[in-house]
Amino acid sequence: MDFTMPSVEDLTGSQQESYTSVTSVATVVDEKCEEEGNVLSTHTVAEDGAVEVIDLFLPEKRYMFERLNGKIGRVHQSGATDHHRPKEESHHAVRIFDYSCIPPLDDETELPLKATQIDYNVEPNTKSHHTDMFEMTKVRQDQDPLPKLVVRRGLPFFLNFHFNEKFSSDTNELLLTFQFGQAAAVSKGSQITVSVNKGIKPHNWSAGFSKIEDSTVTVQILTPNDCIVGKCFLIVDTKKRDPNEEDKRCQSNGDHFTATVKHTTFLRYHHNEPIYILFNPWLKDDQVYVKDDKVRDECIVSDFGKLLVGNYKQVVAVPWRFAQFERNVLDCCLYMLDAVHLEHTARGNATVVVRNIASLINSCEDSGVLLADWSGHYKDGTAPTAWLGSVLILEEFWKKKGPVGYGQCWVFAALATTVCRCLGIPTRCVTNYSSAHDCDGTNTINYHWNIRGEPLDSMNTESIWSFHVWNEAYLTRLDIPDSMAGWQAFDPTPQIASDGIYCAGPCPVDSIRQGDVHLRFDTALLFSELNVNRFHWILRDDGSWRTILQKNIAGKAVLTHSPLNDESAPEESRDYVDLTDQYKCAEGTKEEKAMLLRANTWATNAGVFDKGDGDVRVTLDQNTEVVAGTSFDVLVQLQNRSRFNRTAKVTLTLLSTYYTGHRKYKVKSQTFDVVVCPLKREQVSMRVLGEDYAYYMSDCATFKICTMVRVAETDQLFVDCTDFCVLCPKLDIEISEFIQVGRSFDCTIKLNSQMPIDLTHCEWMIECLGVTPATKIVEKDLEPYAQVQLNFSLNPCRPGKTIFMVSFKSKQLMGVYGTREIEVTD
């Protein structure tokens, strides 16, 4: 075997500084390369420093060669440990044979052209790839001045290569190698080498000459539509063939390989600036393609939205800045995938990526981002209601490389939206109102009472959350029927383990609606959150139980943020789009019955449970516009539909609860004896003062109204639990109308509190991208019914439209928000 390989000493000083010179028969492929550009060599050095291992790729075979003390020999690979490699790089044992001396380069040897510079053409490339909104692609004097190239897979992009001499495609050849990850390898699909030809080939890695002008060459590069998503580094090999050089014949007795090769010398250049490749929802052949421009703009391009909380009768919109295009966010997202050791070959599959993101967002796994906490105590972190966006969370995670405190479902979903949109996966937050959390897998919720109408908290381990926020990603999946393509629900909030990790989904929304709970992933879990019955168990004085069935108590509404803000819609519904019919069949229809039968949710036999029917109709009439701190009435209407008097005992109980349905404090309970005349109505009212509940409000200001009505004449028993929340005051923001980059402007924030108690441990959170980083301001304790005015000045650093966001929290009152859209001019 007679390969000519110049030693390092044979190169000139400049050549030694910038290039590796090797001899090959075709494409050079390295097992490992340094991340720095212009390195001397790309090889693995043994612990004794004497051996260089170089990978070469021959037609239909892959070999490794050694250079040892001026000799070269082929390496035979076997299954034992490679004693020539450091322990962490060990893969194979080696057997060396066929050594021959390496003749030095003579003075007449002509070296290939040398690449002196590579221009990534960031501005035109990012504009055509819909990535110019990434801050890292722009020049910012106060940050890294060198813009980064971010492209989307399946679309061509153009690079300019500058050489030390005039370039001709007839006498020169370019080979481009793209490496993903530190352990990139051809065998893993994470190292790809392409030869630059006359044109590109669709659906494949390919490169073609676009323009050759003297020593500058413009190359068009195309990635496949299933390309790995991530960060890759570029290696450039240049070679020049000598027409007078005789062919060399390689032979080996080791495996009887014979190949005819032509003597070729390569010069290798490592570019130290990465190329970021993302999913492409604009490309029809991509797995995440979205046809609807409005949906794509909302679920990829939009970096601001509203998260829907409250309850199905009182929808509350929480502002959130997703900030998927901010500097360092993309690097942070890719670091998250590295942290769970997701193979690069799997990163081209959006289904796998989404499922891993769902598990990465929560910190139940070792590498998770956000700690979950529903306790109401957040002294060593940030309260979930205080966050205004994803930036602060990701910055803290990026800085400490560890979990951040704290999050609840809407924060987990918002953070997952940021990561998915950043990587190019169309994603949105979805809120399920009255979301069942079934602890025993029976698709039923059991609620226990005593005969006096008081909930038995120690037995009520299953619950109906007032709301639960999860995500939808738009995907075409290869593991399910084509009819199930489209929106896939997934849930990053840690609830129960799925295949050993704390996440749920992605599963097709259509499969939830149709009751196809066998489809992957976790369809049965998400189905149960929307379709369960509640059984009320009432403990009699004699120790026996009476049971009442209450149907259709989950999935009261499924909503997502509306990108259109339709002025023709009712004001209370302008913030959302109703998705309920995409998740559930209409109640009482044959379609619903068939769906339930498919899901096998009939857990009991007919006639076992009392339906609670009777001739007295009970209706809760609750005011939904109660501001936190003000008094209100709990009203119950009794309608006697019989021709006889009915005597009813009505027990009303108001509980301060977490939005998960679990009790925090019993605020008030009252029992009434009421006689309802035939065919008449009566009203029962329980007055609740602000002082009764102000000290006991939970983070989301949620309450539960528990009602029990017993009719003496008929033994009719009615029980129900209804979610209710008081509304937090809105912050008023006053800002100068004319705002210009580099010129400070004044801001005023006003809070008008109706709370009848002191507010302690007060904090403001202010965030406005391009104007001010997220800032926390500690406020002194506020007196009852305080009217507060906060004044400050800001100096914007970049032009464009943005959202000014403010939140206020105290120990007694949380979830107070204000937003205002502003425009900064140059």
XYZ file of C-alpha atoms in Angstrom, residues 113-552:
440
model
C -5.783 26.172 -3.382
C -6.052 27.546 0.105
C -9.363 28.889 1.458
C -8.717 32.260 3.067
C -12.240 33.250 4.090
C -15.835 31.973 4.115
C -18.754 34.384 3.961
C -22.007 32.930 5.281
C -24.155 35.607 3.561
C -26.192 35.824 6.747
C -28.563 38.614 5.740
C -29.861 37.224 2.405
C -29.834 33.620 3.613
C -31.796 34.297 6.796
C -34.319 36.447 4.955
C -35.105 33.690 2.452
C -35.232 31.083 5.241
C -37.574 33.085 7.523
C -34.924 33.224 10.243
C -33.987 36.889 10.091
C -36.078 37.508 13.239
C -33.406 35.719 15.333
C -31.355 38.301 17.230
C -28.219 36.190 16.779
C -28.383 36.844 13.009
C -28.050 40.596 13.515
C -25.063 42.782 14.262
C -25.332 44.325 17.732
C -22.477 46.548 18.822
C -23.128 45.848 22.502
C -22.942 42.075 21.965
C -21.182 39.559 19.732
C -20.636 41.628 16.577
C -20.449 38.579 14.297
C -23.920 37.494 13.096
C -24.759 33.778 13.063
C -26.220 31.816 10.173
C -29.581 30.183 10.941
C -31.280 28.265 8.125
C -34.210 25.902 7.743
C -33.785 22.433 6.337
C -34.831 21.564 2.800
C -34.150 25.051 1.414
C -30.956 26.044 -0.445
C -28.587 28.596 0.998
C -25.469 30.238 -0.450
C -21.928 30.531 0.907
C -19.020 32.494 -0.569
C -15.567 30.880 -0.494
C -12.486 33.043 -0.995
C -9.211 31.394 -2.110
C -5.607 32.534 -2.338
C -5.609 32.075 -6.128
C -8.027 32.007 -9.037
C -10.404 29.042 -8.809
C -11.312 26.792 -11.726
C -13.747 23.895 -11.339
C -11.890 22.031 -14.083
C -8.671 21.750 -12.093
C -9.905 22.211 -8.519
C -12.407 20.320 -6.440
C -14.239 21.306 -3.265
C -15.389 18.859 -0.615
C -17.630 20.155 2.212
C -18.044 18.254 5.443
C -20.779 19.103 7.977
C -20.313 17.804 11.499
C -23.048 17.698 14.164
C -21.819 17.264 17.720
C -18.440 16.585 19.245
C -18.489 12.889 18.320
C -19.675 13.292 14.737
C -19.326 10.156 12.633
C -20.386 8.951 9.213
C -21.751 5.756 10.739
C -24.074 7.786 12.986
C -25.279 10.062 10.224
C -23.916 13.075 12.075
C -21.051 13.694 9.627
C -21.912 14.389 6.009
C -19.474 15.071 3.190
C -20.580 16.384 -0.185
C -18.607 17.187 -3.319
C -19.438 20.521 -4.923
C -20.745 19.792 -8.425
C -22.528 21.671 -11.156
C -25.927 21.552 -9.433
C -27.849 20.404 -6.380
C -29.997 17.291 -6.012
C -33.461 17.651 -4.412
C -34.135 15.894 -1.096
C -30.440 15.150 -0.504
C -27.350 16.710 0.928
C -25.800 18.344 -2.114
C -23.791 21.367 -3.196
C -23.352 23.054 -6.545
C -21.364 25.912 -8.012
C -23.573 28.970 -8.312
C -20.969 31.518 -9.399
C -17.203 31.523 -9.928
C -15.540 34.891 -10.142
C -11.743 34.890 -10.020
C -10.778 33.617 -6.555
C -14.303 33.839 -5.112
C -16.692 30.916 -5.428
C -20.383 31.016 -4.506
C -21.733 27.598 -3.602
C -25.390 26.647 -3.299
C -26.014 24.080 -0.552
C -29.150 22.016 -0.027
C -30.044 19.967 3.036
C -32.645 17.173 2.934
C -36.127 17.755 4.345
C -35.426 15.264 7.156
C -32.031 16.725 8.027
C -30.722 16.718 11.592
C -31.820 19.831 13.452
C -29.016 21.452 15.416
C -25.666 23.170 15.156
C -23.057 21.965 12.702
C -19.518 23.008 11.821
C -18.110 23.237 8.318
C -14.869 21.673 7.070
C -13.563 22.562 3.618
C -11.256 20.247 1.681
C -9.581 21.475 -1.496
C -7.736 19.213 -3.876
C -5.982 19.454 -7.227
C -5.379 16.447 -9.435
C -2.027 15.940 -11.212
C -2.680 14.494 -14.693
C 0.906 13.181 -14.900
C 0.664 11.211 -11.682
C 0.489 7.450 -12.212
C -2.236 5.403 -10.618
C -1.243 3.555 -7.475
C -2.534 0.101 -6.601
C -3.343 -0.781 -2.982
C -3.369 -4.365 -1.847
C -3.819 -5.985 1.516
C -3.645 -9.581 2.544
C -5.697 -8.718 5.603
C -9.092 -8.652 3.862
C -8.158 -9.171 0.199
C -9.077 -5.560 -0.709
C -7.770 -4.138 -3.996
C -8.454 -0.616 -5.259
C -7.006 1.537 -7.980
C -6.467 5.074 -6.771
C -5.009 8.284 -8.037
C -2.509 10.295 -6.004
C -4.329 13.335 -4.577
C -3.284 15.875 -1.987
C -5.890 17.687 0.137
C -5.692 20.886 2.114
C -8.249 21.099 4.912
C -9.776 24.228 6.429
C -11.920 24.283 9.588
C -14.368 27.162 9.901
C -15.047 27.989 13.531
C -18.454 29.635 13.028
C -21.389 27.201 13.265
C -24.398 26.847 11.001
C -27.737 26.381 12.771
C -30.302 24.192 10.963
C -33.960 24.205 12.033
C -37.244 22.481 11.163
C -39.045 24.111 8.254
C -42.820 24.699 8.566
C -42.701 26.617 5.240
C -41.582 23.504 3.307
C -44.304 21.169 2.072
C -42.087 18.089 2.371
C -41.085 18.838 5.960
C -42.680 16.929 8.807
C -43.820 20.187 10.440
C -45.260 21.878 7.334
C -48.217 24.192 7.977
C -50.274 25.340 4.997
C -52.200 28.116 6.754
C -50.143 31.331 6.860
C -52.091 32.710 9.822
C -51.507 29.575 11.891
C -47.812 29.578 10.967
C -47.452 33.227 11.901
C -49.097 32.637 15.274
C -47.386 29.328 16.122
C -43.873 30.048 14.792
C -43.320 33.759 14.220
C -45.279 35.339 17.073
C -43.166 35.861 20.179
C -46.019 37.190 22.333
C -49.236 35.548 23.434
C -51.749 35.117 26.216
C -52.110 32.092 28.462
C -55.689 31.341 29.459
C -56.383 30.570 33.114
C -59.336 31.144 35.492
C -62.326 28.853 34.887
C -64.709 28.177 32.031
C -67.113 30.886 33.217
C -64.317 33.372 33.987
C -61.569 33.169 31.376
C -58.521 35.151 32.478
C -55.755 36.008 29.963
C -52.186 36.119 31.313
C -49.656 37.920 29.044
C -46.513 35.993 28.111
C -43.411 36.845 26.100
C -42.171 33.622 24.460
C -39.013 35.348 23.169
C -37.945 32.403 20.998
C -35.766 34.658 18.837
C -33.767 36.343 21.590
C -29.989 35.962 21.670
C -28.753 32.741 23.324
C -32.225 31.142 23.376
C -31.453 28.854 20.421
C -28.139 27.789 21.959
C -29.944 27.113 25.226
C -32.549 24.966 23.476
C -29.871 22.907 21.745
C -28.011 22.542 25.035
C -31.165 21.043 26.522
C -31.153 18.321 23.865
C -27.473 17.688 24.558
C -28.169 17.453 28.281
C -30.442 14.430 27.807
C -27.989 12.878 25.340
C -30.514 12.791 22.517
C -28.707 11.245 19.561
C -28.190 13.661 16.705
C -29.703 11.188 14.260
C -32.969 11.387 16.250
C -33.039 15.186 16.130
C -34.445 15.224 12.631
C -37.649 13.549 13.853
C -40.000 16.178 15.253
C -42.049 13.568 17.150
C -38.993 12.457 19.112
C -37.860 16.038 19.674
C -41.278 17.132 20.991
C -41.482 14.219 23.421
C -38.006 14.975 24.735
C -38.842 18.659 25.108
C -41.933 17.717 27.120
C -39.744 15.813 29.570
C -36.950 18.410 29.589
C -39.113 21.365 30.582
C -39.848 19.943 34.029
C -37.064 19.039 36.420
C -38.372 15.630 37.431
C -35.636 14.374 35.121
C -32.004 15.135 35.945
C -31.561 17.740 33.211
C -34.897 19.539 33.472
C -35.337 23.300 33.355
C -38.127 24.166 35.778
C -39.090 22.991 39.250
C -42.780 22.345 39.903
C -44.421 23.668 43.073
C -48.085 24.031 43.998
C -47.521 24.732 47.710
C -47.945 28.505 47.584
C -44.541 29.030 49.240
C -41.745 30.216 46.926
C -39.211 31.954 49.180
C -36.181 30.386 47.468
C -37.414 31.084 43.947
C -39.900 33.008 41.839
C -43.651 32.499 42.208
C -45.209 31.016 39.043
C -47.611 33.965 38.827
C -44.701 36.458 38.766
C -43.144 35.278 35.481
C -43.868 37.428 32.450
C -42.008 35.374 29.864
C -39.481 32.673 29.084
C -36.342 34.836 28.907
C -35.566 35.040 32.616
C -36.177 31.327 33.107
C -33.913 30.295 30.242
C -31.228 32.818 31.193
C -31.081 31.462 34.736
C -31.050 27.861 33.496
C -28.331 28.685 30.937
C -26.236 30.384 33.599
C -26.467 27.775 36.374
C -26.992 24.692 34.154
C -29.557 23.575 36.679
C -33.295 23.800 37.407
C -35.070 27.084 38.073
C -37.887 27.628 40.582
C -40.841 27.656 40.136
C -43.454 26.686 37.594
C -47.012 25.477 37.315
C -48.859 24.171 34.279
C -49.161 27.416 32.295
C -45.461 28.214 32.863
C -44.392 24.730 31.729
C -46.573 24.999 28.613
C -45.329 28.509 27.793
C -41.700 27.429 28.130
C -42.297 24.395 25.900
C -43.854 26.730 23.331
C -40.714 28.870 23.358
C -38.395 25.899 22.802
C -40.502 24.300 20.068
C -41.057 27.545 18.153
C -37.354 28.325 18.412
C -36.483 24.971 16.797
C -39.106 25.500 14.090
C -41.968 23.303 15.367
C -45.377 25.039 15.187
C -46.678 25.038 18.756
C -49.405 26.693 20.822
C -50.704 26.616 24.387
C -54.116 25.049 24.969
C -56.236 25.318 28.128
C -58.648 22.601 29.240
C -61.177 24.004 31.693
C -62.360 21.580 34.394
C -59.483 19.186 33.805
C -59.777 15.814 35.545
C -56.793 14.293 37.275
C -57.757 10.682 37.730
C -55.378 9.017 40.165
C -56.472 5.385 39.732
C -56.976 5.089 35.982
C -60.731 4.394 36.171
C -61.811 7.525 34.288
C -63.872 8.538 37.310
C -63.408 11.145 40.009
C -64.645 10.329 43.510
C -65.624 13.122 45.892
C -66.554 12.453 49.526
C -68.891 14.384 51.872
C -70.414 14.010 55.287
C -74.180 14.279 55.670
C -73.851 17.885 56.868
C -72.559 18.984 53.464
C -68.892 19.295 54.386
C -66.223 17.861 52.032
C -64.025 15.118 53.540
C -60.624 16.413 52.417
C -58.620 13.450 53.688
C -60.461 11.183 51.243
C -60.611 13.555 48.257
C -57.293 12.674 46.629
C -58.636 12.920 43.056
C -59.491 16.335 41.778
C -60.849 18.485 38.982
C -58.442 21.309 38.203
C -60.089 24.640 37.424
C -57.906 24.712 34.338
C -54.925 22.879 32.959
C -52.649 24.194 30.213
C -50.852 21.850 27.828
C -49.472 22.203 24.288
C -50.238 21.296 20.727
C -47.572 20.820 18.050
C -48.385 20.525 14.357
C -46.750 17.336 13.022
C -46.970 14.581 10.467
C -45.996 11.359 12.199
C -44.643 8.144 10.711
C -45.798 5.897 13.576
C -49.554 6.542 13.292
C -52.125 6.592 10.464
C -51.927 9.524 8.064
C -55.451 10.526 9.078
C -54.092 11.428 12.513
C -51.612 13.994 11.166
C -51.967 17.578 12.317
C -52.256 18.886 15.857
C -50.595 16.645 18.443
C -51.250 17.302 22.131
C -48.384 17.041 24.606
C -48.030 18.016 28.251
C -44.741 19.064 29.919
C -46.317 19.441 33.380
C -45.051 16.597 35.600
C -48.005 14.458 36.668
C -47.333 10.747 36.206
C -44.451 8.952 34.530
C -44.877 7.885 30.894
C -42.424 5.183 29.813
C -40.270 6.237 32.764
C -40.241 9.983 32.051
C -42.497 12.727 33.351
C -44.364 13.972 30.315
C -47.367 13.129 28.172
C -47.674 12.910 24.408
C -47.447 13.835 21.693
C -50.757 12.199 20.803
C -53.150 13.096 17.969
C -55.974 15.422 18.954
C -58.235 13.441 16.605
C -57.489 10.248 18.557
C -58.634 11.934 21.782
C -61.895 13.008 20.147
C -62.523 9.557 18.674
C -61.603 7.663 21.836
C -58.719 5.773 20.193
C -56.850 5.583 23.480
C -54.478 2.851 22.275
C -52.530 5.232 20.024
C -49.178 6.619 21.150
C -48.328 8.558 23.185
C -50.458 8.788 26.369
C -53.764 9.249 24.546
C -55.618 7.519 27.389
C -54.267 10.007 29.942
C -55.272 13.091 27.955
C -58.616 11.527 27.091
C -59.401 11.030 30.792
C -58.692 14.707 31.533
C -61.581 15.608 29.223
C -64.020 12.724 29.691
C -64.753 11.539 33.214
C -67.762 11.236 35.492
C -67.765 12.325 39.107
C -69.218 10.175 41.855
C -70.257 11.903 45.043
C -70.049 9.678 48.123
C -72.111 10.914 51.084
C -71.386 9.367 54.461
C -74.551 8.845 56.461
C -74.677 9.008 60.253
C -75.014 5.207 60.413
C -71.741 4.745 58.512
C -73.298 3.736 55.197
C -72.661 5.556 51.939
C -75.015 7.122 49.485
C -73.684 7.693 45.976
C -74.709 10.186 43.318
C -73.512 10.177 39.711
C -72.624 13.501 38.100
C -71.854 13.282 34.373
C -69.985 15.540 31.960
